[in-house]
N, CA, C and O atoms as a printed pandas DataFrame, in Angstrom:
     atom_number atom_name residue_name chain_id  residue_number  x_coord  y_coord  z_coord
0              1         N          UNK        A               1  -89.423  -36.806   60.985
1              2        CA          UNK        A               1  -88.798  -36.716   59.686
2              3         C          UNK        A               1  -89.606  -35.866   58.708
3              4         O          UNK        A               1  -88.897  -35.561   57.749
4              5         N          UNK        A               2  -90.382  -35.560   58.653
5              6        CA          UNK        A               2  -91.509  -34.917   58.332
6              7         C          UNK        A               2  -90.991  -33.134   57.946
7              8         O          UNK        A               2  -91.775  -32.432   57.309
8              9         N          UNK        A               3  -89.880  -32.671   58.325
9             10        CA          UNK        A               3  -89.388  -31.285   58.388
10            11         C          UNK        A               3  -88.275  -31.480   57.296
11            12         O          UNK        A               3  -87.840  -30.449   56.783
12            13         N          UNK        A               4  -87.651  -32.957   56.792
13            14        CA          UNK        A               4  -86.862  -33.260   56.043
14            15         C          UNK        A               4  -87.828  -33.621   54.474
15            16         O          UNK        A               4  -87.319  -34.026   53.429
16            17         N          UNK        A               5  -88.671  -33.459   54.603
17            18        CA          UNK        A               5  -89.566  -33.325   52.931
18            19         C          UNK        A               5  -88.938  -32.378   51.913
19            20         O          UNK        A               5  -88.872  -32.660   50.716
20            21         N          UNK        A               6  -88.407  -31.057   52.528
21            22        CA          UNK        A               6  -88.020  -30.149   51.569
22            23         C          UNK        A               6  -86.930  -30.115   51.418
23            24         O          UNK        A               6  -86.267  -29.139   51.770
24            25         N          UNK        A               7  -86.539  -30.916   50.985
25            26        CA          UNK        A               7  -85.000  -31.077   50.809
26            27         C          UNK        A               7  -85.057  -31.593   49.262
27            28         O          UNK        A               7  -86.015  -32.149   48.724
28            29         N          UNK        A               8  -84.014  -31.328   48.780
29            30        CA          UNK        A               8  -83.918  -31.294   47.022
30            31         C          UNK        A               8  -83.081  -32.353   47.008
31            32         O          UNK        A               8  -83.255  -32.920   45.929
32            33         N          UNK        A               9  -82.150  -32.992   47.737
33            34        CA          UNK        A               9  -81.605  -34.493   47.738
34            35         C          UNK        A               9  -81.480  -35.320   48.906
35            36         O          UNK        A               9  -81.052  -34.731   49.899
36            37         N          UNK        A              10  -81.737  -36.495   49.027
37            38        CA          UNK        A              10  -81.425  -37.181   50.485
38            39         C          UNK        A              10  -80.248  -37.161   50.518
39            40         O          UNK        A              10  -79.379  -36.796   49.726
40            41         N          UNK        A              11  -80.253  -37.828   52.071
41            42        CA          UNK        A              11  -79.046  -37.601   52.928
42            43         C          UNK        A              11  -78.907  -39.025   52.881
43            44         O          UNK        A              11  -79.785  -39.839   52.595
44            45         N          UNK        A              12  -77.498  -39.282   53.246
45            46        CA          UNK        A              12  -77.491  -40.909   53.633
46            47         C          UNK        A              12  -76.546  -40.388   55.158
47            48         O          UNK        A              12  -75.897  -39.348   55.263
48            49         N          UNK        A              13  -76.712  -41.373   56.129
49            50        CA          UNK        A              13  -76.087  -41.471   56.960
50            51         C          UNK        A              13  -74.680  -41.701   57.103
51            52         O          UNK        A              13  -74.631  -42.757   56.473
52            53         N          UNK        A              14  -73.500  -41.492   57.466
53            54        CA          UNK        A              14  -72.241  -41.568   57.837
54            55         C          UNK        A              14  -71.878  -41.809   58.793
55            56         O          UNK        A              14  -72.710  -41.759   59.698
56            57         N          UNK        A              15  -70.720  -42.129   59.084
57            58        CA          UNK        A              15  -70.047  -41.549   60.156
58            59         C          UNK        A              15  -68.485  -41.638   59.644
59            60         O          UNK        A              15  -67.917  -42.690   59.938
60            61         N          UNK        A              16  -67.792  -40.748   58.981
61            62        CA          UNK        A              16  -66.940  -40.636   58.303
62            63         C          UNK        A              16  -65.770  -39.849   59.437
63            64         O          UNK        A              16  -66.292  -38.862   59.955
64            65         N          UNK        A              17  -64.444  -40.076   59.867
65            66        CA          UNK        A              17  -63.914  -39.283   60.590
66            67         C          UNK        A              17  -63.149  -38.284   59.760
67            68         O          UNK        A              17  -62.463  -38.806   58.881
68            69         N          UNK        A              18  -63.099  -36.753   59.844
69            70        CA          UNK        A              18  -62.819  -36.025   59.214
70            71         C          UNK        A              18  -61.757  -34.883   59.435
71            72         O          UNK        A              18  -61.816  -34.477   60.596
72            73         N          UNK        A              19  -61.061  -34.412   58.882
73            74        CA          UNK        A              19  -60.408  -32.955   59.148
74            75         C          UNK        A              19  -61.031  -31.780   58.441
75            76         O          UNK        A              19  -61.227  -31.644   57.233
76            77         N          UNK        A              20  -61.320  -30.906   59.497
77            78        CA          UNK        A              20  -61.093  -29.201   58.920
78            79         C          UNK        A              20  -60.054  -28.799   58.517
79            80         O          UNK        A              20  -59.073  -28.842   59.258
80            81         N          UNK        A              21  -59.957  -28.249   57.116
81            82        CA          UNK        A              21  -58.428  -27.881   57.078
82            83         C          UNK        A              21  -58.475  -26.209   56.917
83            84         O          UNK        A              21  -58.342  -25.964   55.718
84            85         N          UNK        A              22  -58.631  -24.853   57.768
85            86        CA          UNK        A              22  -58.222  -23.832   57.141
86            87         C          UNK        A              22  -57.140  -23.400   56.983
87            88         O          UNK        A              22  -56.050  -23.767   57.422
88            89         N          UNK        A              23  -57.592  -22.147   55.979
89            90        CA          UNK        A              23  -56.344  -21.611   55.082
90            91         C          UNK        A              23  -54.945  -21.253   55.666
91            92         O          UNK        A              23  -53.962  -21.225   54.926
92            93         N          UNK        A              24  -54.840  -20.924   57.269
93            94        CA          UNK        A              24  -53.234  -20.964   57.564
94            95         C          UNK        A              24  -52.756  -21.900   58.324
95            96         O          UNK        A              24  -51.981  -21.871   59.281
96            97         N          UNK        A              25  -53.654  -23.263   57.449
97            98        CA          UNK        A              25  -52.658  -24.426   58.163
98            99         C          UNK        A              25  -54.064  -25.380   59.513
99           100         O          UNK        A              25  -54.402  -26.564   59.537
100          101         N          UNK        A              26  -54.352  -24.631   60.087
101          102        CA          UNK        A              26  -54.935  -24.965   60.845
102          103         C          UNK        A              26  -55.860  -26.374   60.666
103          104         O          UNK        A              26  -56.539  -26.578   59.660
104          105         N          UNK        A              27  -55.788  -27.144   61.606
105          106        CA          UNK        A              27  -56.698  -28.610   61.240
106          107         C          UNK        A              27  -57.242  -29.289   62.705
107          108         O          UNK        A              27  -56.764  -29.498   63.819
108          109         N          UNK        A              28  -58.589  -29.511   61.983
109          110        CA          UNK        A              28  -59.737  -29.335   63.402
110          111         C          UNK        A              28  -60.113  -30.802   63.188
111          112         O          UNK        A              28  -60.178  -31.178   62.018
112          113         N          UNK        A              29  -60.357  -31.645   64.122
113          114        CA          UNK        A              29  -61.013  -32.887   63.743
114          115         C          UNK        A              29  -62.359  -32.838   63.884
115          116         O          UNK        A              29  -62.961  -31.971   64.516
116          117         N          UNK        A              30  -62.784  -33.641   63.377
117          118        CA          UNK        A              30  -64.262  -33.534   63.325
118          119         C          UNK        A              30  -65.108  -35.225   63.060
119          120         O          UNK        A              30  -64.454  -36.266   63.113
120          121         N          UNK        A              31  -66.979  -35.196   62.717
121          122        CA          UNK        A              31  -66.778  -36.137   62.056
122          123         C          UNK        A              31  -67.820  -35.631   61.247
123          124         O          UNK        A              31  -68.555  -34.693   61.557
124          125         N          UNK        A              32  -67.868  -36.457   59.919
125          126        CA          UNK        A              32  -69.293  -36.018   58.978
126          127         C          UNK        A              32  -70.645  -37.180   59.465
127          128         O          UNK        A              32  -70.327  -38.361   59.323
128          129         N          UNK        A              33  -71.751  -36.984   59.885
129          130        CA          UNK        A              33  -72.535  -37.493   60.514
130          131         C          UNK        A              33  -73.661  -37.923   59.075
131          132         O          UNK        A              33  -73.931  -39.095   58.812
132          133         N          UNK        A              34  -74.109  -36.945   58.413
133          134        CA          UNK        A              34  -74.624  -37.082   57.060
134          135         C          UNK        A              34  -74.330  -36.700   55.489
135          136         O          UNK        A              34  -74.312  -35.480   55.330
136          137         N          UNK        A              35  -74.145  -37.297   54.544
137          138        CA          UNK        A              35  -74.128  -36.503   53.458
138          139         C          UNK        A              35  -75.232  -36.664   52.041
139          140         O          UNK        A              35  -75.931  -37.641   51.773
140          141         N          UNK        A              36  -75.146  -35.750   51.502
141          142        CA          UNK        A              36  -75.689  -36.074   50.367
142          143         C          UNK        A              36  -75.414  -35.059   48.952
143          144         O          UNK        A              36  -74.850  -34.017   49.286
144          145         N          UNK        A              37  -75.599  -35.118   47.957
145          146        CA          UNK        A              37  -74.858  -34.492   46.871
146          147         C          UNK        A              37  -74.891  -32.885   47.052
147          148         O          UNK        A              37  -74.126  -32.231   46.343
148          149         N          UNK        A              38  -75.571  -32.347   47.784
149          150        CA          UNK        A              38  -75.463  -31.121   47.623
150          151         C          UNK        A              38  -74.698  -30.138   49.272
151          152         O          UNK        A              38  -74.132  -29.053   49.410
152          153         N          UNK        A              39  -75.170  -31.451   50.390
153          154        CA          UNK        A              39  -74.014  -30.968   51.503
154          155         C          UNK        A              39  -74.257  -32.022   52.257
155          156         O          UNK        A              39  -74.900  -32.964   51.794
156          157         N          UNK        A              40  -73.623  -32.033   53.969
157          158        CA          UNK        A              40  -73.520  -32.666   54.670
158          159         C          UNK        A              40  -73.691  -31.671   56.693
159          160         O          UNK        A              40  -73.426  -30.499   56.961
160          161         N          UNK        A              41  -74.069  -32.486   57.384
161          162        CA          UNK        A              41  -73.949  -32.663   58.700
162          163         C          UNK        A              41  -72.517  -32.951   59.459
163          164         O          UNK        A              41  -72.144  -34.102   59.683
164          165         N          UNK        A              42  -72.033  -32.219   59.696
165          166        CA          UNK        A              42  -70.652  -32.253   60.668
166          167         C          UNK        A              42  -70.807  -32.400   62.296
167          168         O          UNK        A              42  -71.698  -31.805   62.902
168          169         N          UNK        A              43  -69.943  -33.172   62.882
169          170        CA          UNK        A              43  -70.570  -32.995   64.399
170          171         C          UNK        A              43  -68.490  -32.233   64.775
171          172         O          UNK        A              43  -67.381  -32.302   64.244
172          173         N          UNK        A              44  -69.073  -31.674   65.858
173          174        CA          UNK        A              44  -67.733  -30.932   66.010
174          175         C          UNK        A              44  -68.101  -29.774   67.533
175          176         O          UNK        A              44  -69.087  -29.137   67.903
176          177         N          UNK        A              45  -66.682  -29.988   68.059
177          178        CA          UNK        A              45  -66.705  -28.950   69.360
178          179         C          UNK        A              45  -67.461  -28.015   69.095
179          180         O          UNK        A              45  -67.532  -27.775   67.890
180          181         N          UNK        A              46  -68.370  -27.060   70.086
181          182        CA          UNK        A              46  -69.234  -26.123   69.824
182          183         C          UNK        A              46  -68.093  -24.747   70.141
183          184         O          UNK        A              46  -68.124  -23.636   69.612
184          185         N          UNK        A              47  -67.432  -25.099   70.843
185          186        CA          UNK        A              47  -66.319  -23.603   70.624
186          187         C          UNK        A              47  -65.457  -23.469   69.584
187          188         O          UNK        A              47  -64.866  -22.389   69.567
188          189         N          UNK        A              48  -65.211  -24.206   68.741
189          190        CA          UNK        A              48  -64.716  -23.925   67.427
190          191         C          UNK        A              48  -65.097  -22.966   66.568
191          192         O          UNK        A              48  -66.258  -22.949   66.160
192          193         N          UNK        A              49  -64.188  -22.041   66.175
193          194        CA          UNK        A              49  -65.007  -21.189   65.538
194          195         C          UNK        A              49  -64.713  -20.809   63.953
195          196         O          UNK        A              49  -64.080  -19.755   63.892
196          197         N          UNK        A              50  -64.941  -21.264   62.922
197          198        CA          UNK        A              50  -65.180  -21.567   61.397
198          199         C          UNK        A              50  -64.895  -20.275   60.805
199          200         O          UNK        A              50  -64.789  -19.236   61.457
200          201         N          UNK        A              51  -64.768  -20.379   59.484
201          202        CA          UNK        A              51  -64.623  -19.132   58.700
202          203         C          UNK        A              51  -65.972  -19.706   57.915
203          204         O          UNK        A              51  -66.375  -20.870   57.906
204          205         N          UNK        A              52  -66.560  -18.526   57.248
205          206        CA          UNK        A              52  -68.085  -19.067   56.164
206          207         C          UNK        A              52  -67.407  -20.402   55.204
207          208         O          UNK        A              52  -68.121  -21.347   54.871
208          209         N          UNK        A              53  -66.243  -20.336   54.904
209          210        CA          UNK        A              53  -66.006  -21.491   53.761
210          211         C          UNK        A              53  -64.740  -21.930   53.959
211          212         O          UNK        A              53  -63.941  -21.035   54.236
212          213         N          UNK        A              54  -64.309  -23.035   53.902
213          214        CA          UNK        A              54  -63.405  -23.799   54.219
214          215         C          UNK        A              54  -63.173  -25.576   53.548
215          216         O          UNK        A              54  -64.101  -25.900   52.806
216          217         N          UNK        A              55  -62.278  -26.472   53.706
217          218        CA          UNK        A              55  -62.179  -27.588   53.418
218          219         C          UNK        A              55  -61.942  -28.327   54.139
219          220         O          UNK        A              55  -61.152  -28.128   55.062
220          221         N          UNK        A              56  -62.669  -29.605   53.898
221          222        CA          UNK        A              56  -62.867  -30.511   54.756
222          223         C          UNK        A              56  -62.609  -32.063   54.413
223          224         O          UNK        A              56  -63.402  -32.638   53.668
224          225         N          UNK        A              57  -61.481  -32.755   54.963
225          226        CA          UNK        A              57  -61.001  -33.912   54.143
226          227         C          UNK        A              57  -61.251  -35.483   55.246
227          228         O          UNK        A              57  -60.707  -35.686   56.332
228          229         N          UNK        A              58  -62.245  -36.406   54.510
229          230        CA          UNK        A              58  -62.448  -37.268   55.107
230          231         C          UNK        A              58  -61.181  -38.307   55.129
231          232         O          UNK        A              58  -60.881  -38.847   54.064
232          233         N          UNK        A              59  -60.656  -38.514   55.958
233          234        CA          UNK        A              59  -59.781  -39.888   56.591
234          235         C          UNK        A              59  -60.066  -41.092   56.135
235          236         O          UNK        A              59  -61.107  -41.696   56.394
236          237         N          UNK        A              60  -58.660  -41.727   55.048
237          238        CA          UNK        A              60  -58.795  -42.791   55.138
238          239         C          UNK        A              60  -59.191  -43.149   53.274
239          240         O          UNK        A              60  -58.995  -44.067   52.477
240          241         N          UNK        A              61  -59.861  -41.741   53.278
241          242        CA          UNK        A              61  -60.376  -41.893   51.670
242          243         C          UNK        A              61  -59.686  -40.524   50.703
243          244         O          UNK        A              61  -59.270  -39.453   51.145
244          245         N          UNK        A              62  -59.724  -40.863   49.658
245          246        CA          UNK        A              62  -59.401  -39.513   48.883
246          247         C          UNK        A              62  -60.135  -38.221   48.658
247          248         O          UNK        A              62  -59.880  -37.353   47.823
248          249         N          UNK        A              63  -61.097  -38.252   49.560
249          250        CA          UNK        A              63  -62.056  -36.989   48.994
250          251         C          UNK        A              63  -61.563  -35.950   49.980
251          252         O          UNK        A              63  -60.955  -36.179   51.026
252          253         N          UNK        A              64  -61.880  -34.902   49.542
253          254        CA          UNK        A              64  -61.772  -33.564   49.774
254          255         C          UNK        A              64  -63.022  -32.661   49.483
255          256         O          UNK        A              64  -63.522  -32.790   48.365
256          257         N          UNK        A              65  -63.493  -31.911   50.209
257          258        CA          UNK        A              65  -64.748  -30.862   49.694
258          259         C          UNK        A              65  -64.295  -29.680   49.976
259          260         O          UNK        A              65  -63.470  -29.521   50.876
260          261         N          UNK        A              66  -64.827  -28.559   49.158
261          262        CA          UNK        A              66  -64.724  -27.146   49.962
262          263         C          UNK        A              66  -65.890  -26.778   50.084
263          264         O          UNK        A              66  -66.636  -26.833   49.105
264          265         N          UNK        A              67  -66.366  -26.287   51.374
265          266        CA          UNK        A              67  -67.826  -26.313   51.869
266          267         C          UNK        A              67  -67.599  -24.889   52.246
267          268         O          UNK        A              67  -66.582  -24.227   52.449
268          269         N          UNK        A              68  -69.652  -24.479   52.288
269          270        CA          UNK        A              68  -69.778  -22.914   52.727
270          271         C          UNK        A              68  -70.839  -23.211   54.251
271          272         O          UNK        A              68  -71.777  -24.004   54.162
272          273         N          UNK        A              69  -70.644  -22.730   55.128
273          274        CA          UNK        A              69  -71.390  -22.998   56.171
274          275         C          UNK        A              69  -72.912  -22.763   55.774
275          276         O          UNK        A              69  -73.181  -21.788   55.072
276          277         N          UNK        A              70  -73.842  -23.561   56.169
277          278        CA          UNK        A              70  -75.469  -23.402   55.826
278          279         C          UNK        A              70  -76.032  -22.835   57.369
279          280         O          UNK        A              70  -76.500  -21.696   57.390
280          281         N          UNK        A              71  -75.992  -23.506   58.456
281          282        CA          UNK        A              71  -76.273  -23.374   60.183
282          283         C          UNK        A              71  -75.664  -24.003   60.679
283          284         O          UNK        A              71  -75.109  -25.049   60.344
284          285         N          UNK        A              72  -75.687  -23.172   61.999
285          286        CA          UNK        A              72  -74.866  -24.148   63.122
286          287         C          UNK        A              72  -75.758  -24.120   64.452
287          288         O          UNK        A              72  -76.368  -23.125   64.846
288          289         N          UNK        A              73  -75.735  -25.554   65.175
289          290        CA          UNK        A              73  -76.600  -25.466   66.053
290          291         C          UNK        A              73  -75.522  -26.500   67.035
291          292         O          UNK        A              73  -75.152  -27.608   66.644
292          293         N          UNK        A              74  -75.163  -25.957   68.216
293          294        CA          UNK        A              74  -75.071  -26.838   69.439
294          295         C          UNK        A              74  -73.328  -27.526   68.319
295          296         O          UNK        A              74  -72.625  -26.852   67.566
296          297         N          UNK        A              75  -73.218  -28.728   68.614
297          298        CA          UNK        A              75  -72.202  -29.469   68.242
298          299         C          UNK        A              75  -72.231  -29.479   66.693
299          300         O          UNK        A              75  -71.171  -29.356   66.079
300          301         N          UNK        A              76  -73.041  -29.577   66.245
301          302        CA          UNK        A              76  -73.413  -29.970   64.869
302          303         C          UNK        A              76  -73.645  -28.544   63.533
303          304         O          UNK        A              76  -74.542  -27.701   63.547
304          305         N          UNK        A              77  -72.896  -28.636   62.840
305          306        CA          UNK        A              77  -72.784  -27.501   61.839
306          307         C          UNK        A              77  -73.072  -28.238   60.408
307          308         O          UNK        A              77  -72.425  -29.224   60.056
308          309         N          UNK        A              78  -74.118  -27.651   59.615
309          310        CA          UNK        A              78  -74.337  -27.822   58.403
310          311         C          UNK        A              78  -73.610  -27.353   57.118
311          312         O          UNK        A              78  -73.043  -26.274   57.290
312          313         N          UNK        A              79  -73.512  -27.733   56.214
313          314        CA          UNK        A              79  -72.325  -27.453   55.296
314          315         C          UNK        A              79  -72.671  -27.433   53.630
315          316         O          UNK        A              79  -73.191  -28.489   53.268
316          317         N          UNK        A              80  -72.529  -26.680   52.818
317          318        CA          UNK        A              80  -73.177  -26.828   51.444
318          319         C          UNK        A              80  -71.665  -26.900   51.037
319          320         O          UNK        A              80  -70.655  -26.317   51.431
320          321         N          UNK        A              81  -71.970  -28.026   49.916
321          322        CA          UNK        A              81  -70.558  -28.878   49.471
322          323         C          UNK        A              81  -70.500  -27.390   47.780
323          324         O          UNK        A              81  -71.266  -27.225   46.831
324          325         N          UNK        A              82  -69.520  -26.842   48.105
325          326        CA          UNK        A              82  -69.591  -25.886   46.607
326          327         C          UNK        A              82  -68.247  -27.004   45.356
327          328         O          UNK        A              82  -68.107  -27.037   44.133
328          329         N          UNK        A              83  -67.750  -27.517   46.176
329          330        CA          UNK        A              83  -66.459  -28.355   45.178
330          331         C          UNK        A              83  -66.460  -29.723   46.160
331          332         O          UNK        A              83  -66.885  -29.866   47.306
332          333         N          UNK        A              84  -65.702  -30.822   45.091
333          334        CA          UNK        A              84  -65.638  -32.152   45.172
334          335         C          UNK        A              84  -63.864  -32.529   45.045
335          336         O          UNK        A              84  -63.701  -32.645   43.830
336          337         N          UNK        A              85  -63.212  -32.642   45.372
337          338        CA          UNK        A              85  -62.234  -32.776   45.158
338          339         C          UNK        A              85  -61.456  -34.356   45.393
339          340         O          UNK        A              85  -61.901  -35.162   46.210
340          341         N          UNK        A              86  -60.491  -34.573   44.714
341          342        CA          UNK        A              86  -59.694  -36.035   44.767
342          343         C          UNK        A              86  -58.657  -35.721   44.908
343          344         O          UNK        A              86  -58.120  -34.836   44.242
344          345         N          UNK        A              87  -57.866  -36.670   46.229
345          346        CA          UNK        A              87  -56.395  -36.710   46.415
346          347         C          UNK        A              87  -55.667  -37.200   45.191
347          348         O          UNK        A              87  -56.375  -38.107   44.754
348          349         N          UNK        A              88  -54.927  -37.103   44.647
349          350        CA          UNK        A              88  -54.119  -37.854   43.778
350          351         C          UNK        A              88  -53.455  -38.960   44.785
351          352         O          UNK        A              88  -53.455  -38.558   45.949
352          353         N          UNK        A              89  -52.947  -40.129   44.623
353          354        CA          UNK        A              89  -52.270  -40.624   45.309
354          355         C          UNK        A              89  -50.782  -40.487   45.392
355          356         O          UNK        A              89  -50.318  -39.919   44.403
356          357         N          UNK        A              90  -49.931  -40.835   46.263
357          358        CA          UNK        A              90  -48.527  -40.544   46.706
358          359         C          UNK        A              90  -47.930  -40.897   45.413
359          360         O          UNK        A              90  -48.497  -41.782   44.774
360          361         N          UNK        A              91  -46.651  -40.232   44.816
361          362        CA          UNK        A              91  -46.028  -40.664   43.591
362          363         C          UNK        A              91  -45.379  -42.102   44.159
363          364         O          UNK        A              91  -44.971  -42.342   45.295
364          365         N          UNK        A              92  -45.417  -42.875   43.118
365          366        CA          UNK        A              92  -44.293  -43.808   43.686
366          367         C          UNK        A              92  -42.986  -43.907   43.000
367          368         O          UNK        A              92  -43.011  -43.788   41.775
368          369         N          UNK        A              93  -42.176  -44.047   43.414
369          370        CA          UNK        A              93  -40.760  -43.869   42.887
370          371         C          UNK        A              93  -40.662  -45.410   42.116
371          372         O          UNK        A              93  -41.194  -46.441   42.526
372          373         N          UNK        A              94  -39.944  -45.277   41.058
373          374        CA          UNK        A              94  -39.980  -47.124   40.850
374          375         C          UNK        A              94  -38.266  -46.969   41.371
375          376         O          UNK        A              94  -37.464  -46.052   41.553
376          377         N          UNK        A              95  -38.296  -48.726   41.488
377          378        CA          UNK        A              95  -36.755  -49.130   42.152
378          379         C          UNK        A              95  -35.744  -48.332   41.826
379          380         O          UNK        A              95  -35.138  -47.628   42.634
380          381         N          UNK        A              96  -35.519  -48.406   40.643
381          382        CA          UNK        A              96  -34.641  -47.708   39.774
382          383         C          UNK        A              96  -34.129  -46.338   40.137
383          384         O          UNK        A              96  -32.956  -46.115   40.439
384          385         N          UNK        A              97  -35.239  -45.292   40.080
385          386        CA          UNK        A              97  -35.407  -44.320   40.900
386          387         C          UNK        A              97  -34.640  -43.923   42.128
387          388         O          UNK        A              97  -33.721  -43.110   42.225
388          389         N          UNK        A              98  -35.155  -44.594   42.954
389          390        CA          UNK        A              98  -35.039  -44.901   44.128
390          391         C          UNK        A              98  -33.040  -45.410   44.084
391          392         O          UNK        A              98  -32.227  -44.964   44.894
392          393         N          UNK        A              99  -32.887  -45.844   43.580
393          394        CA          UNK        A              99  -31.251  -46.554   43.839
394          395         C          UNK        A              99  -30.289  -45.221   43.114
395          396         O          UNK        A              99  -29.193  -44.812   43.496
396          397         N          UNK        A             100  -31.053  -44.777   42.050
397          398        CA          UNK        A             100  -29.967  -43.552   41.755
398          399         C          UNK        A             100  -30.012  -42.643   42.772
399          400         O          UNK        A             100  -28.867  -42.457   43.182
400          401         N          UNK        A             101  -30.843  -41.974   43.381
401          402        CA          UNK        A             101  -31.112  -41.122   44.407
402          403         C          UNK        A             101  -30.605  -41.564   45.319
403          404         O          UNK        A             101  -30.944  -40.812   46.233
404          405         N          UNK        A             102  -29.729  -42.631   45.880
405          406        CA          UNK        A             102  -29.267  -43.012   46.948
406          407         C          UNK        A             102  -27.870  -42.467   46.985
407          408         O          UNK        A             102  -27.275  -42.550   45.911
408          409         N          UNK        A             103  -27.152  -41.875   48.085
409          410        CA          UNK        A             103  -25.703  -41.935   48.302
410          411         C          UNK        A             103  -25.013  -42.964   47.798
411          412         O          UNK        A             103  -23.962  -42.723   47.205
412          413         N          UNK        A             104  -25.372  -44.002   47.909
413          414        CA          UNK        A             104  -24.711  -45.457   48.037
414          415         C          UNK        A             104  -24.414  -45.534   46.328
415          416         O          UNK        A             104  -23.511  -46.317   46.034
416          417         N          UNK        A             105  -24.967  -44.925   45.354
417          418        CA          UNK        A             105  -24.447  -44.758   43.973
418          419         C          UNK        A             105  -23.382  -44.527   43.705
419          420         O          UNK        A             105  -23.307  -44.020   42.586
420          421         N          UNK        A             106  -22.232  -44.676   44.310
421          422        CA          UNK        A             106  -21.126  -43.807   44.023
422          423         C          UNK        A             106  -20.453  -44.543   43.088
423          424         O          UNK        A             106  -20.529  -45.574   43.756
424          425         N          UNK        A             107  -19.988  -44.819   42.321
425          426        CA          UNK        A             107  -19.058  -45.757   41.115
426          427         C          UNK        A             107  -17.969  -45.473   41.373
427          428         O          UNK        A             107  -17.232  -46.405   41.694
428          429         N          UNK        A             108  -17.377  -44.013   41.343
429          430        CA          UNK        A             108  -16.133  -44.366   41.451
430          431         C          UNK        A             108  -15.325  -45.188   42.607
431          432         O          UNK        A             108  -14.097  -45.259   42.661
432          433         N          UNK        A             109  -16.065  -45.684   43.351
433          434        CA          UNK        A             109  -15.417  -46.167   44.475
434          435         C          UNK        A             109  -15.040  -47.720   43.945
435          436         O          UNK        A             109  -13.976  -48.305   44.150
436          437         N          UNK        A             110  -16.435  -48.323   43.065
437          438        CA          UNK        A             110  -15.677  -49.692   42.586
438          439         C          UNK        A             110  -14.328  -50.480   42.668
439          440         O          UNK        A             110  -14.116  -51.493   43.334
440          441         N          UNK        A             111  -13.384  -49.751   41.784
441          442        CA          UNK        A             111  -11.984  -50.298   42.332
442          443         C          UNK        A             111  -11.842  -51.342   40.441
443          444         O          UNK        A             111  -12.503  -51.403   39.404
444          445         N          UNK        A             112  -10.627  -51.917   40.968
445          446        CA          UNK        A             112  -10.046  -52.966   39.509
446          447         C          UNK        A             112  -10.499  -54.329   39.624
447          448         O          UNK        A             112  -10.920  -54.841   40.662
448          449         N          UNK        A             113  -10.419  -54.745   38.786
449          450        CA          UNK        A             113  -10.719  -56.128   38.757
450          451         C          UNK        A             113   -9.114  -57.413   39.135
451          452         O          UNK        A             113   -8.077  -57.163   38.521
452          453         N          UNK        A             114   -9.119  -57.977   39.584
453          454        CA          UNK        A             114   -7.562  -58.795   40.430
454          455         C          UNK        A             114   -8.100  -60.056   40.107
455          456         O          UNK        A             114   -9.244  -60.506   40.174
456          457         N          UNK        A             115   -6.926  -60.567   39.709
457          458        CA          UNK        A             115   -6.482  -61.875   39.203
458          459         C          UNK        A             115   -6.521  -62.741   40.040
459          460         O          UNK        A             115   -6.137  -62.012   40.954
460          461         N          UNK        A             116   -6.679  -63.821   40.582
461          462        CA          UNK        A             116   -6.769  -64.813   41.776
462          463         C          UNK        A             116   -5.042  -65.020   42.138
463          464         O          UNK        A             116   -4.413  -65.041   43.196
464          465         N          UNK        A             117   -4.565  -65.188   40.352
465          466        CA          UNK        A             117   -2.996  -65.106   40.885
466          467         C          UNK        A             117   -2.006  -64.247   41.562
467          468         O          UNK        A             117   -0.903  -64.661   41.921
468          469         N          UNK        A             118   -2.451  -62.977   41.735
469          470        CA          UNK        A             118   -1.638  -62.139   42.130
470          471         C          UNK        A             118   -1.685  -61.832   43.666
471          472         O          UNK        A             118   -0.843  -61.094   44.178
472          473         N          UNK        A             119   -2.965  -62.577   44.585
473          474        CA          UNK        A             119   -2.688  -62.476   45.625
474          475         C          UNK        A             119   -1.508  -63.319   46.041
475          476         O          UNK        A             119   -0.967  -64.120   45.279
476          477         N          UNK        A             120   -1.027  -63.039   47.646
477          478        CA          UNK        A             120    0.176  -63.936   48.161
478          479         C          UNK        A             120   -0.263  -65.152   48.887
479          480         O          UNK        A             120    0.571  -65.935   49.339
């Protein structure tokens, strides 16, 4: 541990399961092995082959980063975090919403209101 002195923030350990997401769509799984405020440790197929900067969205949670590659060695690629990003969560429709947007709204189909007397 002794080669990890020069480092300007610790790392904490992970094991976060993750997606690569590049820019035409493309999405690589991966996992994040370490992070800390300024980047992280990725473990990932060694034939994969990266663009210098890309985004990377951990599973399960709302974060998002856009990272610039630092090294890559064997399975494991290093990553300097340049942005932090948050999912917003899914809109939710309230009920209401939701029942006008339905086919099944139709009114005019209702019909009249009938007297008990007028059946036979």
């Amino acid at each position: 541990m002794s080669d990890f002195k020069n480092r300007a923030t610790d790392r904490t350990d992970v094991d976060w399961i993750s997606i690569i997401r590049l820019v035409g769509g493309t999405e690589i799984p991966c996992a994040i092995k370490d992070v800390s405020a300024s980047g992280m440790k990725v473990a990932l197929s060694a034939e994969v082959d990266l663009p210098e900067t890309f985004n990377i969205k951990v599973v399960g949670r709302d974060l998002v980063f856009n990272v610039r590659q630092a090294w890559r060695r064997g399975h494991f690629i290093g990553l300097t975090i340049q942005k932090i990003g948050k999912i917003p969560p899914p809109k939710k429709t309230s009920t209401l919403e939701a029942k006008s947007s339905t086919p099944a709204a139709d009114y005019n189909r209702i019909g009249a209101r009938r007297n008990f007397r007028d059946r036979d």
